[in-house]
PDB file of N, CA and C in Angstrom:
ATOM      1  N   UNK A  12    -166.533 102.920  32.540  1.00 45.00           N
ATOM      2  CA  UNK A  12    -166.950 104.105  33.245  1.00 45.00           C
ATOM      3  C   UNK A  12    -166.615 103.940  34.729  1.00 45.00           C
ATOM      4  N   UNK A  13    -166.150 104.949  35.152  1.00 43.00           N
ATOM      5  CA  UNK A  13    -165.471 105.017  36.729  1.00 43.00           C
ATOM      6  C   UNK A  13    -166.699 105.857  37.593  1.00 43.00           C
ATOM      7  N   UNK A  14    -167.419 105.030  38.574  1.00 37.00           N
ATOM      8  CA  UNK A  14    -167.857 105.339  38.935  1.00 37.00           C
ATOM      9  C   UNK A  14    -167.614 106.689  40.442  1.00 37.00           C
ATOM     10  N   UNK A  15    -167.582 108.250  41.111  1.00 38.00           N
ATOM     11  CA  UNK A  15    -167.647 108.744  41.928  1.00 38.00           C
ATOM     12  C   UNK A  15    -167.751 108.491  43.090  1.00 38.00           C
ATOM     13  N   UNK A  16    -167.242 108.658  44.208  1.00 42.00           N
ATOM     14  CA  UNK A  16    -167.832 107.805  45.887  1.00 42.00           C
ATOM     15  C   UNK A  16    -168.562 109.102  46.131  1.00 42.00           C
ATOM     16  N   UNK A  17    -169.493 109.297  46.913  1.00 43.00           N
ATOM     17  CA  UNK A  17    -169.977 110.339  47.461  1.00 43.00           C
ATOM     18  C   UNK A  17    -169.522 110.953  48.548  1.00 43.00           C
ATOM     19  N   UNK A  18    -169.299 112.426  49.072  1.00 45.00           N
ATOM     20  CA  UNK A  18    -168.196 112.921  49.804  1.00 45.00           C
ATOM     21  C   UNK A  18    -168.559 112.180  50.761  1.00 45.00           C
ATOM     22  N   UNK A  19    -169.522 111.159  51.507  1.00 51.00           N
ATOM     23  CA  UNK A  19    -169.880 110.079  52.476  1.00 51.00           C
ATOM     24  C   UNK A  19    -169.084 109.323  52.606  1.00 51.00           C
ATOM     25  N   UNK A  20    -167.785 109.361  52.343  1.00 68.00           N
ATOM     26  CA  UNK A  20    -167.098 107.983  51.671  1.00 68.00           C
ATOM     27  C   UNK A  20    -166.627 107.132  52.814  1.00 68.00           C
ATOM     28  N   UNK A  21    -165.562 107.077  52.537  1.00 80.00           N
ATOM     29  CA  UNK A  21    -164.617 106.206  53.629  1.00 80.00           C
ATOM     30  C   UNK A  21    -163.578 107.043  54.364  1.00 80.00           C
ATOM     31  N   UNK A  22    -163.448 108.309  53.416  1.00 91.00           N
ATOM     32  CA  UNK A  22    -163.081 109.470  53.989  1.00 91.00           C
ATOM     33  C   UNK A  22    -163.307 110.121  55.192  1.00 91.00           C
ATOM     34  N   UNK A  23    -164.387 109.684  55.645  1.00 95.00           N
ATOM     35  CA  UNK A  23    -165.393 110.662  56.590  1.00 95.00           C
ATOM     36  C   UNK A  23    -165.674 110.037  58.022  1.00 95.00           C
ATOM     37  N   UNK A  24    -165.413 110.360  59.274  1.00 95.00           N
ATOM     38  CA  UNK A  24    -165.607 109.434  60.640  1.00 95.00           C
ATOM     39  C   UNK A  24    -166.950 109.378  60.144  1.00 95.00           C
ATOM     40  N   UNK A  25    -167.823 107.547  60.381  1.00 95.00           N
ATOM     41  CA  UNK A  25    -168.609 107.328  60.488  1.00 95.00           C
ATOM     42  C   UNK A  25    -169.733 107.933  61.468  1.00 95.00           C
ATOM     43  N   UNK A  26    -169.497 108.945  62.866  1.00 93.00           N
ATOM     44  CA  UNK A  26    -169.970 108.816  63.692  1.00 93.00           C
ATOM     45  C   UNK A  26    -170.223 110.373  63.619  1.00 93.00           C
ATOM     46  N   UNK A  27    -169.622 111.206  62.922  1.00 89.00           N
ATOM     47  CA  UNK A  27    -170.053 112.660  62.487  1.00 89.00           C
ATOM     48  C   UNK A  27    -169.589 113.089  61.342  1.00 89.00           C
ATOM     49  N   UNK A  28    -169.217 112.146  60.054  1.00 90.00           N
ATOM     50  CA  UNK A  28    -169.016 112.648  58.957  1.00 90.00           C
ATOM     51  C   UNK A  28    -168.228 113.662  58.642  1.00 90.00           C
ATOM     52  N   UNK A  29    -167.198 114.168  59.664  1.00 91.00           N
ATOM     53  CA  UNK A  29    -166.480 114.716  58.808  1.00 91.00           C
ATOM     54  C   UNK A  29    -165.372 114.419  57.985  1.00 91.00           C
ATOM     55  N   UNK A  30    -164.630 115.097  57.764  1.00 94.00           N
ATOM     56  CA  UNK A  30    -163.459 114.401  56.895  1.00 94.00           C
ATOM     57  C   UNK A  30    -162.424 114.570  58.064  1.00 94.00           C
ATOM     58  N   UNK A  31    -161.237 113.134  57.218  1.00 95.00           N
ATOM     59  CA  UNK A  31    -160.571 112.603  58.658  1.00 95.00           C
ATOM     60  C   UNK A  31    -159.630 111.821  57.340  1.00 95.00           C
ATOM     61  N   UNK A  32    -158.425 112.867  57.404  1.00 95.00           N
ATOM     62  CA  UNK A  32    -157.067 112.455  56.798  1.00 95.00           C
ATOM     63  C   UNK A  32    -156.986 110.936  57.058  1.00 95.00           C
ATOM     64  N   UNK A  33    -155.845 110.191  55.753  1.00 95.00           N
ATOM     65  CA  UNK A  33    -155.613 109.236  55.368  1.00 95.00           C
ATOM     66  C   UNK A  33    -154.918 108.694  56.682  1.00 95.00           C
ATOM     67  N   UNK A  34    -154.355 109.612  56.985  1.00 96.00           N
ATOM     68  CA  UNK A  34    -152.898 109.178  57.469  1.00 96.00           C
ATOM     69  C   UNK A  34    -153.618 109.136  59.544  1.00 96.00           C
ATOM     70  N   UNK A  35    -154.566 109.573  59.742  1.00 96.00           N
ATOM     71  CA  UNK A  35    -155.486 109.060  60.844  1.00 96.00           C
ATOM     72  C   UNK A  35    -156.532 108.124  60.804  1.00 96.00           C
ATOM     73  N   UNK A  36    -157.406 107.745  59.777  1.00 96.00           N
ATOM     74  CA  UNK A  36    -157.222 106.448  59.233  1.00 96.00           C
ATOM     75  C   UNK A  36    -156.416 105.055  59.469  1.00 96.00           C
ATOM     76  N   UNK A  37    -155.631 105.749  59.145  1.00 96.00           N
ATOM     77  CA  UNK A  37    -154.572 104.289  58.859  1.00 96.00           C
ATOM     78  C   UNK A  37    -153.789 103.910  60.325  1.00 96.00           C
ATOM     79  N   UNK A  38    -153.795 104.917  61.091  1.00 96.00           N
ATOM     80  CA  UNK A  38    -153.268 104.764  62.330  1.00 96.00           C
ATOM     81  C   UNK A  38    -153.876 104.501  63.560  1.00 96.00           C
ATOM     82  N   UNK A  39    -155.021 105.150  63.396  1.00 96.00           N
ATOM     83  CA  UNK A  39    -156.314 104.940  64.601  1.00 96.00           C
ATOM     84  C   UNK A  39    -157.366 104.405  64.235  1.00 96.00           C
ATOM     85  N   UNK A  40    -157.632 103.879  62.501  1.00 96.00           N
ATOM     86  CA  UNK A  40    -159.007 103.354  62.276  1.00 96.00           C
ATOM     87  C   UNK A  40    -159.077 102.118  62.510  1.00 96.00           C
ATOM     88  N   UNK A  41    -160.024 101.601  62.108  1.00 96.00           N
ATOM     89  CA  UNK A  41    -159.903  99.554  62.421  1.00 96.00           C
ATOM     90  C   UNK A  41    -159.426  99.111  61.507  1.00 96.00           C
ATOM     91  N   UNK A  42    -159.733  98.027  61.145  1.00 95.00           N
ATOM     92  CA  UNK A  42    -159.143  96.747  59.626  1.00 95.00           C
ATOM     93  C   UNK A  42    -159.288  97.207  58.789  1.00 95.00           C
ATOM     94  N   UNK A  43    -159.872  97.890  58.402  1.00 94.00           N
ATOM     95  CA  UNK A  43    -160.547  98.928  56.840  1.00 94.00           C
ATOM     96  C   UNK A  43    -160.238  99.960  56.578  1.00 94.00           C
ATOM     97  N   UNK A  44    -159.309 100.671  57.705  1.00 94.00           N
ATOM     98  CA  UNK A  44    -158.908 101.939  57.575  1.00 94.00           C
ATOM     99  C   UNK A  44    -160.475 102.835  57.446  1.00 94.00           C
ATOM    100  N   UNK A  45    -161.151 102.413  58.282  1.00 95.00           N
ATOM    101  CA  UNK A  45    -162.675 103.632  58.393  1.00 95.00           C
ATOM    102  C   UNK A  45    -162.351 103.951  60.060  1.00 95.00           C
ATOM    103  N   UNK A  46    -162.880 105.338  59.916  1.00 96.00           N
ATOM    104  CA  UNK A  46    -163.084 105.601  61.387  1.00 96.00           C
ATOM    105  C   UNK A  46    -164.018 105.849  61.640  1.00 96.00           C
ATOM    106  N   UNK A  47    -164.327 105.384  63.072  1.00 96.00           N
ATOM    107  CA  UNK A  47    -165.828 105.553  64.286  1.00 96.00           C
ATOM    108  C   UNK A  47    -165.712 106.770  64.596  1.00 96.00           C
ATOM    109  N   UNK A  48    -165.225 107.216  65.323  1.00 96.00           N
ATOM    110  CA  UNK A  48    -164.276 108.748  65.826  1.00 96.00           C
ATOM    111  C   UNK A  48    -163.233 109.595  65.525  1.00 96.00           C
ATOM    112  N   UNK A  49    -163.510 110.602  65.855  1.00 94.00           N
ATOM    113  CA  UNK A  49    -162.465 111.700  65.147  1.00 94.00           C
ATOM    114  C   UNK A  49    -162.033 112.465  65.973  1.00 94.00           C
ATOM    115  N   UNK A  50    -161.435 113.212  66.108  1.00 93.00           N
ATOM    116  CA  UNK A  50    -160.647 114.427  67.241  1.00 93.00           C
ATOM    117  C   UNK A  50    -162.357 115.526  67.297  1.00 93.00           C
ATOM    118  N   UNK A  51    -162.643 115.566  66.121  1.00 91.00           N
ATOM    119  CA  UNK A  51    -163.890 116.473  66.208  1.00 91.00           C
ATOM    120  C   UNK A  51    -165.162 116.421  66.748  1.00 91.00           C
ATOM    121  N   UNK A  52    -165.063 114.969  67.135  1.00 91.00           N
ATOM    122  CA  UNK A  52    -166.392 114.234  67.847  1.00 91.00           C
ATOM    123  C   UNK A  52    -165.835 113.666  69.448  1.00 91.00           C
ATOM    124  N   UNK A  53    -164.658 113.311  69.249  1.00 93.00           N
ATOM    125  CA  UNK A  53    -164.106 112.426  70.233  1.00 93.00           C
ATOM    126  C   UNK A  53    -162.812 113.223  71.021  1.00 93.00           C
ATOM    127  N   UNK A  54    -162.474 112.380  72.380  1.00 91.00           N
ATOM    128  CA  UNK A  54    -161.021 113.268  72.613  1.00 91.00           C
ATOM    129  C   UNK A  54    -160.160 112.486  72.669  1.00 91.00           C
ATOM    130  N   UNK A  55    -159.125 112.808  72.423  1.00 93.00           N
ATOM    131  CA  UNK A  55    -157.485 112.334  72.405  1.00 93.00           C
ATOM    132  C   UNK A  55    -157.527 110.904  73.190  1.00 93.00           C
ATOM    133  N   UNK A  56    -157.438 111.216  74.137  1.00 93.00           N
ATOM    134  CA  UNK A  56    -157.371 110.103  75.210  1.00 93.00           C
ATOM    135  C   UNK A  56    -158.331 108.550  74.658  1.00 93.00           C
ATOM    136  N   UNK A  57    -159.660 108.878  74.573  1.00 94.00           N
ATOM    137  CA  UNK A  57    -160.573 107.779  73.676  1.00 94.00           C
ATOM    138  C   UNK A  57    -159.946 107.563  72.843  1.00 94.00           C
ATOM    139  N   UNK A  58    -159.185 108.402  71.886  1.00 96.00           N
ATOM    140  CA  UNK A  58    -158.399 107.641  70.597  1.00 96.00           C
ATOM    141  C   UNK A  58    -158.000 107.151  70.895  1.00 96.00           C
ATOM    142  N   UNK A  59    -156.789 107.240  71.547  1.00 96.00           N
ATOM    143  CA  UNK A  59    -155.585 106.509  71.741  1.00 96.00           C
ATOM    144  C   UNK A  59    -155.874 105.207  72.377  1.00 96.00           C
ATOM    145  N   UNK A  60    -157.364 104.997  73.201  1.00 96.00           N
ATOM    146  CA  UNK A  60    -157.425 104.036  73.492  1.00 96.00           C
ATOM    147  C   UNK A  60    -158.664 102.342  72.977  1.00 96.00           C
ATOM    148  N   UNK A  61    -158.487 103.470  71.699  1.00 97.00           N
ATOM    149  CA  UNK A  61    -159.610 102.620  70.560  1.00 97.00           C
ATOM    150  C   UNK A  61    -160.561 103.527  70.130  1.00 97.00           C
ATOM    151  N   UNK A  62    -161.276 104.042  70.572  1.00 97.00           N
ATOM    152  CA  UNK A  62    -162.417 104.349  69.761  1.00 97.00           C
ATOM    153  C   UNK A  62    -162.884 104.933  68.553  1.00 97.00           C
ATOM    154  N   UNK A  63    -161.909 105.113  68.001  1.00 96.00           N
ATOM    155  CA  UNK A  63    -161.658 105.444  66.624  1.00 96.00           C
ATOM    156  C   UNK A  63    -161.847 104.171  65.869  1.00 96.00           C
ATOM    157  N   UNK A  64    -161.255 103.045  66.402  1.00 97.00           N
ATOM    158  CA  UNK A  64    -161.514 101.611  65.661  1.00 97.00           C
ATOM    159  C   UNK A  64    -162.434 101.123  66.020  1.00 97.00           C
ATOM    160  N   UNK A  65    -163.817 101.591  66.536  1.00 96.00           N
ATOM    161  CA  UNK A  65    -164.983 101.315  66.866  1.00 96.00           C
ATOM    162  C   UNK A  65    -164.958 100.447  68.092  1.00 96.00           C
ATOM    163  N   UNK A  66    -163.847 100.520  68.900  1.00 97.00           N
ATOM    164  CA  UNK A  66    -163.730  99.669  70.136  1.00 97.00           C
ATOM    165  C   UNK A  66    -164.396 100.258  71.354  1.00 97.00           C
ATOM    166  N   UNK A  67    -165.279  99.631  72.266  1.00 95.00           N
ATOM    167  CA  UNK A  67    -166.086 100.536  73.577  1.00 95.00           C
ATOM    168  C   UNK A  67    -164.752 100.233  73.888  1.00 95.00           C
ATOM    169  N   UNK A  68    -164.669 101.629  75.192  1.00 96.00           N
ATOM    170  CA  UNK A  68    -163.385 102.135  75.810  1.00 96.00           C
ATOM    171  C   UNK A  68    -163.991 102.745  76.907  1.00 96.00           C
ATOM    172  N   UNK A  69    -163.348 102.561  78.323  1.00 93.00           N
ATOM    173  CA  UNK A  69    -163.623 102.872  79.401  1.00 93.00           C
ATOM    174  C   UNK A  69    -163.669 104.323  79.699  1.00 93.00           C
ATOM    175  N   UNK A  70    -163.448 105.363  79.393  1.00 90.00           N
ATOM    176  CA  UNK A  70    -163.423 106.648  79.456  1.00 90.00           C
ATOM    177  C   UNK A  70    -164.324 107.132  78.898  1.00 90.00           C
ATOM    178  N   UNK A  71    -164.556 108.019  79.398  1.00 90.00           N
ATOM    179  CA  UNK A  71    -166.162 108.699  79.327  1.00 90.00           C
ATOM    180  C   UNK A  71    -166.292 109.212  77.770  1.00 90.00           C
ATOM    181  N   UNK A  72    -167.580 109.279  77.137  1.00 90.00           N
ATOM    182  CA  UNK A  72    -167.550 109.834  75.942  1.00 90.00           C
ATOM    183  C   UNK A  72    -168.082 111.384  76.391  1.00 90.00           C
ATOM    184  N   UNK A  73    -167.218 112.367  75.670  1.00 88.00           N
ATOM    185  CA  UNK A  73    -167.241 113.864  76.005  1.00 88.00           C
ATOM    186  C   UNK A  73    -168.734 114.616  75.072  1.00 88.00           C
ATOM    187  N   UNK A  74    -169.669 113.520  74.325  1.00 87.00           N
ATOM    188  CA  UNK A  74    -170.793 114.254  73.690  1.00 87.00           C
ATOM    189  C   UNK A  74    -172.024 113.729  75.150  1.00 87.00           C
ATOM    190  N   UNK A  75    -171.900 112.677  75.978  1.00 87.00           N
ATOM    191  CA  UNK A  75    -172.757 112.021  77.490  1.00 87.00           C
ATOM    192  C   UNK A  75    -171.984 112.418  78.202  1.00 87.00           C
ATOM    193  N   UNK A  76    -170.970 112.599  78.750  1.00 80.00           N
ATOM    194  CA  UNK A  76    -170.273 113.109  79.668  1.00 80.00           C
ATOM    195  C   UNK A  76    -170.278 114.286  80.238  1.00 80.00           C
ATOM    196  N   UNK A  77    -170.606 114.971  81.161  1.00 65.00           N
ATOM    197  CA  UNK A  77    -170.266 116.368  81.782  1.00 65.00           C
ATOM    198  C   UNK A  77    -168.821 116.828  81.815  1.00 65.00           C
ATOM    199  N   UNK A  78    -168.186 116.071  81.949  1.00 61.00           N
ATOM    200  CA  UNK A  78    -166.856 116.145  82.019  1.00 61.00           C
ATOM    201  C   UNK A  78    -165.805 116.250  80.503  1.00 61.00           C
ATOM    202  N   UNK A  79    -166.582 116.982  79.576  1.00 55.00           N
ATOM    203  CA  UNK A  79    -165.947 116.557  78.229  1.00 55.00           C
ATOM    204  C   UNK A  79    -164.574 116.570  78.432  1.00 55.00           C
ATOM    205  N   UNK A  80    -163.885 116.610  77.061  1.00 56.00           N
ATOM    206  CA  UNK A  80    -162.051 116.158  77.050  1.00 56.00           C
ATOM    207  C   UNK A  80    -161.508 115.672  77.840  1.00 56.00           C
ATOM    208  N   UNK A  81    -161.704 114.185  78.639  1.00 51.00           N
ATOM    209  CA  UNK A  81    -161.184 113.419  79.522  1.00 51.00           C
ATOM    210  C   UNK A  81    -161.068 114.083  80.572  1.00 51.00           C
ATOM    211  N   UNK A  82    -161.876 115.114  81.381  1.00 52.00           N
ATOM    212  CA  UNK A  82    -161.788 115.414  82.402  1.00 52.00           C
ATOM    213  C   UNK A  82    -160.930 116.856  82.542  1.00 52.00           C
ATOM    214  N   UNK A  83    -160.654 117.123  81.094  1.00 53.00           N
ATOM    215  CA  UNK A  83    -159.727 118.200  81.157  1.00 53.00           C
ATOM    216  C   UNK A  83    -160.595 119.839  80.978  1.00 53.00           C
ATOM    217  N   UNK A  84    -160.279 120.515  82.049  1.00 48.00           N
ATOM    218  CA  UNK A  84    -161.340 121.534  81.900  1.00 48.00           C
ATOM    219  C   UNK A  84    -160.937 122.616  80.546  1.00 48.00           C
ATOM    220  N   UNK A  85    -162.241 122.602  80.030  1.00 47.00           N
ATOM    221  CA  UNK A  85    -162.189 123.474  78.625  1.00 47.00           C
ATOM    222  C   UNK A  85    -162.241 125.285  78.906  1.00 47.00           C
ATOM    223  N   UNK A  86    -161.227 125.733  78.213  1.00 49.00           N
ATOM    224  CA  UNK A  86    -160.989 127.210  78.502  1.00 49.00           C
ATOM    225  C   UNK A  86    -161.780 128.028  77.684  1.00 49.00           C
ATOM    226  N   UNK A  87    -162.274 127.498  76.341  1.00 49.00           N
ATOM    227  CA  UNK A  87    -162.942 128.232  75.147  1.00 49.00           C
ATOM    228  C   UNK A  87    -161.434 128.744  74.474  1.00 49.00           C
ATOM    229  N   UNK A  88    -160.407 127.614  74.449  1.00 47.00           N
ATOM    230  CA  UNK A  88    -158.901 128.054  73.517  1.00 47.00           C
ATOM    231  C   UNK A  88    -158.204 129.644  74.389  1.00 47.00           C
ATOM    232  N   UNK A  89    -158.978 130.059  75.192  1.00 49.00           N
ATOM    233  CA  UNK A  89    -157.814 130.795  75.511  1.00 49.00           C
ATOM    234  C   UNK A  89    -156.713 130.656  76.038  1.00 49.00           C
ATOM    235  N   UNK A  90    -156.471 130.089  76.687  1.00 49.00           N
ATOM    236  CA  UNK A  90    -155.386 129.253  76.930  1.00 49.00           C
ATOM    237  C   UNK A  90    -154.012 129.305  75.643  1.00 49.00           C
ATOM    238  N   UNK A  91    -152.905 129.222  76.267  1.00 46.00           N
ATOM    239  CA  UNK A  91    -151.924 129.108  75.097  1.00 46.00           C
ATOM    240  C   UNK A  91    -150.996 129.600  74.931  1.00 46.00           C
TER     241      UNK A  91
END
């Protein structure tokens, strides 16, 4: 009998559960291919500089930060 993972899986950034493709995983997660952070919790810039692989990283986190998206001022997407 094959046991189910629960949609909790390994699938899911640890740090807001959502789902978070294989293929970001495997590129930005740590040794296990799990991720800490996601584009949906986190910004670009923190990825790229670990925190997806659960590494503290010098740049501000945008959920404590006033300054969310690395300092980049947010338009509400109009922009484009």
């Amino acid at each position: 009998m094959t046991l189910l993972r629960s949609h909790g899986s390994r699938s899911n950034c640890l740090h807001r559960e959502a789902h978070v493709p294989s293929d970001f995983r495997r590129v930005h997660g740590n040794d296990e291919d799990r991720t800490h952070r996601c584009p949906e919790c986190d910004s670009w810039s923190r990825i790229f500089d670990g925190s997806a692989a659960g590494k503290d990283v010098p740049t501000p986190d945008p959920e404590t930060s006033p300054a969310r998206n690395a300092g980049e001022p947010w338009d509400g997407g109009l922009s484009g």
